[in-house]
Every structure is written in C-alpha cells, then in structure tokens.
Amino acid sequence: MSTLHAVARPATGPAHGLVLLLHGVGSNERSLQALADGLDKRLQVVLPRAPLAFGADAFGWFTVQFGAQGPVIDPAQAEASRLLLIDYVRALQAEHGVDAAHTLVAGFSQGGILSASVSLTAPQVARRFAILSGRILPEIAPHVPADIATRGVRGLILHGEQDSKLPFALATAAAARLQALGVDHALHGYPADHTLTAAMQADFNAWTARELLSRH
C-alpha cells in the first residue's frame, strides 16, 4: 500500500464520495483545510502531504523554476508523484468503498497540476479532477489513454485572471487541451491573482457536490 502523510476530514457516515485536495509547492497538507471543511459532510476528504521537502513545513510534488519562458519542471519527480498518487488513491478507495466515478482529485497550483495528471492518465482510478490556479503538463501526453473521451472524465478549471505566478493563458491552454481530447470540462476566470478566493471556493463546492453526490 502506498502511504503519504495526510490529514483527513472524515465523512459523516458511509462515504458517498472521495475527495483528495493537493497543496501547492512550498506549502503543506494543512493549507487547504478551509476548502476541505466547506465540502459536503457526506464526502471523505483527504489532504496528503507532497513527498518532497523543500524547507521547514514546505513540501512539493516536483521542483520547478520560473524563467522567461515559463515554468520549467523536473519531469522525473512529476512522474514519480503521479504514480505515487495513483497508488494512494486506489488504497483510499479500497478503504472507504468508493469507486472512480465518485472520486475527485483536486488541488491548488502544483496540486492542481497533479490532479489533472492523475485523472487524465488513470481514468479507471479517478474520473473527476479540478485544477485550481494550475495547468496541464505536456509531459503527461504519452500516458493519456487514446480513448480518454469515452472514459467519463470530467474536469473543472478555476483560475485568477491576474495570476502573476501561473498566467491565465495556462488555464485557457488547459481548456483547449481538454477540448482536443474530448474531455468534458468547465473553465471559470476570476478577478484575482494566484490565490483561492471565496468565489472560487463556492464554485468548487457546488461543482463537487453536483458531480459526486447527484450521481450517487
């Protein structure tokens, strides 16, 4: 069984769905606690800590450098984290009795990047994903199933239109990529920088409830 240090917001009663919330680079598993607390109490919410330590209480899924041409990542670390998360989700599903159709992997910034990586490459594990101020890595293209359009995957992209860390153009590029793949998705922009606003959280909560609970 794949293990990661994590905190959880347990479901009230049997879990009607599973939500993983992945933090951004240089942060930790507690950074999305408020987002977790706002989700429907019938959902089992898990907040794992990324495996790479970058400082005191600062972790990440892969190293990244920001240059004139945009973010440059360590692809081997990103791939290792993708595979680690797929195994971790499988273990949580077995523990809580939840299937792929009722599993959402979501995250902020780098966490959102990994969320898309997991769902688009392993739709048999998680059919819902949400990118909150993130992007889709071009490096995952060889791992996306050729029949992804028929696998029931649905995605959500929320992004600040004044994002100074990951420009809004990355969100529109992600939407274009999903369109080309035939993956159902929604894109929403907000008058915000690289952050999660109350409006983003409200829209995320509503989408999550609709996707995981209305189909239960």
PDB file of C-alpha atoms in Angstrom:
ATOM      1  CA  MET A   1       0.000   0.000   0.000  1.00  0.00           C
ATOM      2  CA  SER A   2       1.254   3.445  -0.929  1.00  0.00           C
ATOM      3  CA  THR A   3       1.316   5.796   2.030  1.00  0.00           C
ATOM      4  CA  LEU A   4       1.612   9.547   2.355  1.00  0.00           C
ATOM      5  CA  HIS A   5       1.383  11.658   5.467  1.00  0.00           C
ATOM      6  CA  ALA A   6      -2.085  13.195   5.390  1.00  0.00           C
ATOM      7  CA  VAL A   7      -4.852  14.779   7.394  1.00  0.00           C
ATOM      8  CA  ALA A   8      -8.475  13.887   6.793  1.00  0.00           C
ATOM      9  CA  ARG A   9     -11.897  15.382   7.194  1.00  0.00           C
ATOM     10  CA  PRO A  10     -13.923  12.217   7.645  1.00  0.00           C
ATOM     11  CA  ALA A  11     -17.320  11.718   6.075  1.00  0.00           C
ATOM     12  CA  THR A  12     -20.358  11.657   8.346  1.00  0.00           C
ATOM     13  CA  GLY A  13     -21.480   8.062   7.974  1.00  0.00           C
ATOM     14  CA  PRO A  14     -20.524   5.951   4.931  1.00  0.00           C
ATOM     15  CA  ALA A  15     -18.586   7.960   2.375  1.00  0.00           C
ATOM     16  CA  HIS A  16     -20.680   8.989  -0.640  1.00  0.00           C
ATOM     17  CA  GLY A  17     -17.538  10.135  -2.412  1.00  0.00           C
ATOM     18  CA  LEU A  18     -13.799  10.644  -2.003  1.00  0.00           C
ATOM     19  CA  VAL A  19     -12.036  13.999  -2.463  1.00  0.00           C
ATOM     20  CA  LEU A  20      -8.259  14.438  -2.429  1.00  0.00           C
ATOM     21  CA  LEU A  21      -7.049  18.015  -2.040  1.00  0.00           C
ATOM     22  CA  LEU A  22      -3.436  18.510  -3.134  1.00  0.00           C
ATOM     23  CA  HIS A  23      -1.482  21.534  -1.921  1.00  0.00           C
ATOM     24  CA  GLY A  24       0.867  23.698  -3.945  1.00  0.00           C
ATOM     25  CA  VAL A  25       4.660  23.825  -3.943  1.00  0.00           C
ATOM     26  CA  GLY A  26       6.266  25.182  -0.785  1.00  0.00           C
ATOM     27  CA  SER A  27       3.112  24.556   1.234  1.00  0.00           C
ATOM     28  CA  ASN A  28       1.748  21.625   3.241  1.00  0.00           C
ATOM     29  CA  GLU A  29      -1.290  19.441   3.811  1.00  0.00           C
ATOM     30  CA  ARG A  30      -2.982  21.933   6.145  1.00  0.00           C
ATOM     31  CA  SER A  31      -3.112  24.756   3.600  1.00  0.00           C
ATOM     32  CA  LEU A  32      -6.377  23.562   2.047  1.00  0.00           C
ATOM     33  CA  GLN A  33      -8.098  22.696   5.326  1.00  0.00           C
ATOM     34  CA  ALA A  34     -10.623  25.515   4.945  1.00  0.00           C
ATOM     35  CA  LEU A  35     -11.529  24.235   1.481  1.00  0.00           C
ATOM     36  CA  ALA A  36     -11.983  20.744   2.908  1.00  0.00           C
ATOM     37  CA  ASP A  37     -14.183  21.990   5.746  1.00  0.00           C
ATOM     38  CA  GLY A  38     -16.550  23.644   3.270  1.00  0.00           C
ATOM     39  CA  LEU A  39     -17.315  20.442   1.368  1.00  0.00           C
ATOM     40  CA  ASP A  40     -20.439  18.341   1.911  1.00  0.00           C
ATOM     41  CA  LYS A  41     -20.147  16.217   5.063  1.00  0.00           C
ATOM     42  CA  ARG A  42     -21.069  13.062   3.164  1.00  0.00           C
ATOM     43  CA  LEU A  43     -17.695  13.219   1.373  1.00  0.00           C
ATOM     44  CA  GLN A  44     -14.486  11.714   2.702  1.00  0.00           C
ATOM     45  CA  VAL A  45     -11.824  14.394   2.240  1.00  0.00           C
ATOM     46  CA  VAL A  46      -8.110  13.612   2.417  1.00  0.00           C
ATOM     47  CA  LEU A  47      -5.284  16.176   2.328  1.00  0.00           C
ATOM     48  CA  PRO A  48      -1.950  14.452   1.632  1.00  0.00           C
ATOM     49  CA  ARG A  49       1.458  15.996   2.097  1.00  0.00           C
ATOM     50  CA  ALA A  50       3.652  16.063  -1.010  1.00  0.00           C
ATOM     51  CA  PRO A  51       6.688  13.754  -0.759  1.00  0.00           C
ATOM     52  CA  LEU A  52       9.479  16.275  -1.421  1.00  0.00           C
ATOM     53  CA  ALA A  53      10.688  18.536   1.395  1.00  0.00           C
ATOM     54  CA  PHE A  54      11.802  21.994   0.273  1.00  0.00           C
ATOM     55  CA  GLY A  55      12.147  23.625   3.685  1.00  0.00           C
ATOM     56  CA  ALA A  56      10.617  23.837   7.130  1.00  0.00           C
ATOM     57  CA  ASP A  57       6.988  22.721   6.726  1.00  0.00           C
ATOM     58  CA  ALA A  58       7.312  23.332   2.964  1.00  0.00           C
ATOM     59  CA  PHE A  59       6.725  20.479   0.537  1.00  0.00           C
ATOM     60  CA  GLY A  60       6.148  19.899  -3.153  1.00  0.00           C
ATOM     61  CA  TRP A  61       5.314  17.295  -5.784  1.00  0.00           C
ATOM     62  CA  PHE A  62       8.228  18.287  -8.029  1.00  0.00           C
ATOM     63  CA  THR A  63      10.805  21.052  -8.270  1.00  0.00           C
ATOM     64  CA  VAL A  64      10.061  23.952 -10.580  1.00  0.00           C
ATOM     65  CA  GLN A  65      11.977  27.003 -11.750  1.00  0.00           C
ATOM     66  CA  PHE A  66      10.264  30.058 -13.208  1.00  0.00           C
ATOM     67  CA  GLY A  67      12.092  31.628 -16.121  1.00  0.00           C
ATOM     68  CA  ALA A  68      11.412  33.893 -19.073  1.00  0.00           C
ATOM     69  CA  GLN A  69       9.868  31.004 -20.993  1.00  0.00           C
ATOM     70  CA  GLY A  70       7.599  29.997 -18.105  1.00  0.00           C
ATOM     71  CA  PRO A  71       7.854  27.204 -15.534  1.00  0.00           C
ATOM     72  CA  VAL A  72      10.495  24.508 -16.001  1.00  0.00           C
ATOM     73  CA  ILE A  73       9.899  21.317 -14.031  1.00  0.00           C
ATOM     74  CA  ASP A  74      11.765  18.174 -13.035  1.00  0.00           C
ATOM     75  CA  PRO A  75       9.781  15.659 -15.159  1.00  0.00           C
ATOM     76  CA  ALA A  76      11.100  12.597 -13.310  1.00  0.00           C
ATOM     77  CA  GLN A  77       9.838  13.952  -9.983  1.00  0.00           C
ATOM     78  CA  ALA A  78       6.460  14.849 -11.514  1.00  0.00           C
ATOM     79  CA  GLU A  79       6.143  11.331 -12.914  1.00  0.00           C
ATOM     80  CA  ALA A  80       7.078   9.735  -9.591  1.00  0.00           C
ATOM     81  CA  SER A  81       4.444  11.832  -7.805  1.00  0.00           C
ATOM     82  CA  ARG A  82       1.822  10.929 -10.425  1.00  0.00           C
ATOM     83  CA  LEU A  83       2.401   7.216  -9.921  1.00  0.00           C
ATOM     84  CA  LEU A  84       2.538   7.599  -6.149  1.00  0.00           C
ATOM     85  CA  LEU A  85      -0.814   9.380  -6.101  1.00  0.00           C
ATOM     86  CA  ILE A  86      -2.489   6.794  -8.326  1.00  0.00           C
ATOM     87  CA  ASP A  87      -1.489   4.051  -5.882  1.00  0.00           C
ATOM     88  CA  TYR A  88      -2.535   6.209  -2.938  1.00  0.00           C
ATOM     89  CA  VAL A  89      -5.986   6.872  -4.410  1.00  0.00           C
ATOM     90  CA  ARG A  90      -6.500   3.163  -5.034  1.00  0.00           C
ATOM     91  CA  ALA A  91      -5.681   2.393  -1.410  1.00  0.00           C
ATOM     92  CA  LEU A  92      -8.109   5.051  -0.140  1.00  0.00           C
ATOM     93  CA  GLN A  93     -10.859   3.768  -2.424  1.00  0.00           C
ATOM     94  CA  ALA A  94     -10.420   0.258  -1.055  1.00  0.00           C
ATOM     95  CA  GLU A  95     -10.501   1.598   2.499  1.00  0.00           C
ATOM     96  CA  HIS A  96     -13.653   3.683   2.048  1.00  0.00           C
ATOM     97  CA  GLY A  97     -15.541   1.669  -0.562  1.00  0.00           C
ATOM     98  CA  VAL A  98     -15.592   4.398  -3.214  1.00  0.00           C
ATOM     99  CA  ASP A  99     -15.290   3.906  -6.979  1.00  0.00           C
ATOM    100  CA  ALA A 100     -13.629   6.022  -9.673  1.00  0.00           C
ATOM    101  CA  ALA A 101     -16.876   7.744 -10.651  1.00  0.00           C
ATOM    102  CA  HIS A 102     -17.181   9.153  -7.137  1.00  0.00           C
ATOM    103  CA  THR A 103     -13.526  10.120  -6.750  1.00  0.00           C
ATOM    104  CA  LEU A 104     -12.290  13.673  -7.258  1.00  0.00           C
ATOM    105  CA  VAL A 105      -8.636  14.690  -7.228  1.00  0.00           C
ATOM    106  CA  ALA A 106      -8.302  18.460  -6.933  1.00  0.00           C
ATOM    107  CA  GLY A 107      -5.587  20.861  -5.976  1.00  0.00           C
ATOM    108  CA  PHE A 108      -4.179  24.348  -5.928  1.00  0.00           C
ATOM    109  CA  SER A 109      -1.318  25.369  -8.234  1.00  0.00           C
ATOM    110  CA  GLN A 110       1.106  22.421  -8.386  1.00  0.00           C
ATOM    111  CA  GLY A 111      -1.528  20.318  -6.639  1.00  0.00           C
ATOM    112  CA  GLY A 112      -3.948  21.108  -9.453  1.00  0.00           C
ATOM    113  CA  ILE A 113      -1.322  20.112 -11.980  1.00  0.00           C
ATOM    114  CA  LEU A 114      -1.006  16.691 -10.339  1.00  0.00           C
ATOM    115  CA  SER A 115      -4.787  16.370 -10.142  1.00  0.00           C
ATOM    116  CA  ALA A 116      -5.067  16.613 -13.908  1.00  0.00           C
ATOM    117  CA  SER A 117      -2.118  14.267 -14.327  1.00  0.00           C
ATOM    118  CA  VAL A 118      -3.803  11.564 -12.230  1.00  0.00           C
ATOM    119  CA  SER A 119      -7.280  11.733 -13.740  1.00  0.00           C
ATOM    120  CA  LEU A 120      -6.264  12.140 -17.383  1.00  0.00           C
ATOM    121  CA  THR A 121      -3.779   9.254 -17.272  1.00  0.00           C
ATOM    122  CA  ALA A 122      -5.698   6.937 -14.933  1.00  0.00           C
ATOM    123  CA  PRO A 123      -9.429   7.440 -15.535  1.00  0.00           C
ATOM    124  CA  GLN A 124     -10.022   3.990 -14.082  1.00  0.00           C
ATOM    125  CA  VAL A 125      -8.924   5.461 -10.734  1.00  0.00           C
ATOM    126  CA  ALA A 126     -10.413   8.985 -10.670  1.00  0.00           C
ATOM    127  CA  ARG A 127     -12.948  10.345 -13.143  1.00  0.00           C
ATOM    128  CA  ARG A 128     -13.201  13.840 -11.670  1.00  0.00           C
ATOM    129  CA  PHE A 129     -10.455  16.440 -11.343  1.00  0.00           C
ATOM    130  CA  ALA A 130     -10.199  20.135 -10.584  1.00  0.00           C
ATOM    131  CA  ILE A 131      -7.325  22.462 -11.451  1.00  0.00           C
ATOM    132  CA  LEU A 132      -7.350  25.460  -9.118  1.00  0.00           C
ATOM    133  CA  SER A 133      -4.844  28.000 -10.491  1.00  0.00           C
ATOM    134  CA  GLY A 134      -2.736  25.352 -12.198  1.00  0.00           C
ATOM    135  CA  ARG A 135      -2.106  23.887 -15.652  1.00  0.00           C
ATOM    136  CA  ILE A 136      -1.828  20.598 -17.544  1.00  0.00           C
ATOM    137  CA  LEU A 137       1.684  19.248 -18.007  1.00  0.00           C
ATOM    138  CA  PRO A 138       2.519  18.486 -21.640  1.00  0.00           C
ATOM    139  CA  GLU A 139       4.744  15.695 -20.298  1.00  0.00           C
ATOM    140  CA  ILE A 140       1.715  13.508 -19.482  1.00  0.00           C
ATOM    141  CA  ALA A 141       0.609  13.266 -23.134  1.00  0.00           C
ATOM    142  CA  PRO A 142       2.154   9.792 -23.739  1.00  0.00           C
ATOM    143  CA  HIS A 143       0.267   8.426 -20.715  1.00  0.00           C
ATOM    144  CA  VAL A 144      -3.219   9.663 -21.662  1.00  0.00           C
ATOM    145  CA  PRO A 145      -5.350   6.764 -22.974  1.00  0.00           C
ATOM    146  CA  ALA A 146      -6.313   7.073 -26.643  1.00  0.00           C
ATOM    147  CA  ASP A 147      -9.963   6.536 -25.667  1.00  0.00           C
ATOM    148  CA  ILE A 148      -9.989   9.140 -22.873  1.00  0.00           C
ATOM    149  CA  ALA A 149     -13.023  10.844 -24.461  1.00  0.00           C
ATOM    150  CA  THR A 150     -15.121   7.737 -23.746  1.00  0.00           C
ATOM    151  CA  ARG A 151     -13.996   7.203 -20.141  1.00  0.00           C
ATOM    152  CA  GLY A 152     -16.442   9.540 -18.390  1.00  0.00           C
ATOM    153  CA  VAL A 153     -13.808  12.000 -17.146  1.00  0.00           C
ATOM    154  CA  ARG A 154     -14.984  15.499 -16.214  1.00  0.00           C
ATOM    155  CA  GLY A 155     -12.805  18.429 -15.165  1.00  0.00           C
ATOM    156  CA  LEU A 156     -13.065  21.875 -13.629  1.00  0.00           C
ATOM    157  CA  ILE A 157     -10.603  24.745 -14.167  1.00  0.00           C
ATOM    158  CA  LEU A 158     -10.714  27.784 -11.872  1.00  0.00           C
ATOM    159  CA  HIS A 159      -8.069  30.485 -12.352  1.00  0.00           C
ATOM    160  CA  GLY A 160      -7.357  34.082 -11.447  1.00  0.00           C
ATOM    161  CA  GLU A 161      -7.286  36.350 -14.487  1.00  0.00           C
ATOM    162  CA  GLN A 162      -4.473  38.406 -12.924  1.00  0.00           C
ATOM    163  CA  ASP A 163      -2.423  35.395 -11.820  1.00  0.00           C
ATOM    164  CA  SER A 164       1.202  36.561 -11.615  1.00  0.00           C
ATOM    165  CA  LYS A 165       2.671  33.092 -10.957  1.00  0.00           C
ATOM    166  CA  LEU A 166       0.841  30.919 -13.493  1.00  0.00           C
ATOM    167  CA  PRO A 167      -0.752  33.238 -16.079  1.00  0.00           C
ATOM    168  CA  PHE A 168      -4.403  32.831 -17.044  1.00  0.00           C
ATOM    169  CA  ALA A 169      -3.228  31.790 -20.517  1.00  0.00           C
ATOM    170  CA  LEU A 170      -2.252  28.452 -18.947  1.00  0.00           C
ATOM    171  CA  ALA A 171      -5.876  27.930 -17.932  1.00  0.00           C
ATOM    172  CA  THR A 172      -7.158  28.625 -21.423  1.00  0.00           C
ATOM    173  CA  ALA A 173      -4.460  26.329 -22.824  1.00  0.00           C
ATOM    174  CA  ALA A 174      -5.605  23.596 -20.423  1.00  0.00           C
ATOM    175  CA  ALA A 175      -9.194  24.037 -21.574  1.00  0.00           C
ATOM    176  CA  ALA A 176      -8.076  23.833 -25.203  1.00  0.00           C
ATOM    177  CA  ARG A 177      -6.165  20.643 -24.426  1.00  0.00           C
ATOM    178  CA  LEU A 178      -9.236  19.075 -22.808  1.00  0.00           C
ATOM    179  CA  GLN A 179     -11.360  20.167 -25.763  1.00  0.00           C
ATOM    180  CA  ALA A 180      -8.935  18.448 -28.140  1.00  0.00           C
ATOM    181  CA  LEU A 181      -9.051  15.286 -26.018  1.00  0.00           C
ATOM    182  CA  GLY A 182     -12.851  15.310 -25.930  1.00  0.00           C
ATOM    183  CA  VAL A 183     -12.907  15.591 -22.117  1.00  0.00           C
ATOM    184  CA  ASP A 184     -15.947  17.364 -20.643  1.00  0.00           C
ATOM    185  CA  HIS A 185     -14.849  20.410 -18.631  1.00  0.00           C
ATOM    186  CA  ALA A 186     -15.697  23.884 -17.401  1.00  0.00           C
ATOM    187  CA  LEU A 187     -13.394  26.933 -17.208  1.00  0.00           C
ATOM    188  CA  HIS A 188     -14.081  29.898 -14.929  1.00  0.00           C
ATOM    189  CA  GLY A 189     -11.938  33.016 -14.567  1.00  0.00           C
ATOM    190  CA  TYR A 190     -11.920  35.398 -11.596  1.00  0.00           C
ATOM    191  CA  PRO A 191     -10.537  38.905 -10.933  1.00  0.00           C
ATOM    192  CA  ALA A 192      -7.739  37.541  -8.740  1.00  0.00           C
ATOM    193  CA  ASP A 193      -4.016  36.796  -8.516  1.00  0.00           C
ATOM    194  CA  HIS A 194      -2.524  33.373  -7.633  1.00  0.00           C
ATOM    195  CA  THR A 195      -4.909  32.570  -4.806  1.00  0.00           C
ATOM    196  CA  LEU A 196      -8.167  30.869  -3.898  1.00  0.00           C
ATOM    197  CA  THR A 197     -10.953  33.405  -3.469  1.00  0.00           C
ATOM    198  CA  ALA A 198     -14.277  32.908  -1.716  1.00  0.00           C
ATOM    199  CA  ALA A 199     -15.989  32.858  -5.117  1.00  0.00           C
ATOM    200  CA  MET A 200     -13.647  30.125  -6.341  1.00  0.00           C
ATOM    201  CA  GLN A 201     -14.293  28.058  -3.231  1.00  0.00           C
ATOM    202  CA  ALA A 202     -18.065  28.442  -3.586  1.00  0.00           C
ATOM    203  CA  ASP A 203     -17.958  27.385  -7.233  1.00  0.00           C
ATOM    204  CA  PHE A 204     -15.694  24.447  -6.398  1.00  0.00           C
ATOM    205  CA  ASN A 205     -18.013  23.301  -3.607  1.00  0.00           C
ATOM    206  CA  ALA A 206     -21.075  23.480  -5.849  1.00  0.00           C
ATOM    207  CA  TRP A 207     -19.380  21.616  -8.715  1.00  0.00           C
ATOM    208  CA  THR A 208     -18.061  18.924  -6.371  1.00  0.00           C
ATOM    209  CA  ALA A 209     -21.477  18.300  -4.826  1.00  0.00           C
ATOM    210  CA  ARG A 210     -23.102  18.144  -8.250  1.00  0.00           C
ATOM    211  CA  GLU A 211     -20.502  15.764  -9.686  1.00  0.00           C
ATOM    212  CA  LEU A 212     -20.086  13.384  -6.740  1.00  0.00           C
ATOM    213  CA  LEU A 213     -23.414  13.443  -4.905  1.00  0.00           C
ATOM    214  CA  SER A 214     -26.065  13.864  -7.596  1.00  0.00           C
ATOM    215  CA  ARG A 215     -24.762  10.708  -9.247  1.00  0.00           C
ATOM    216  CA  HIS A 216     -24.710   8.597  -6.089  1.00  0.00           C
TER     217      HIS A 216
END
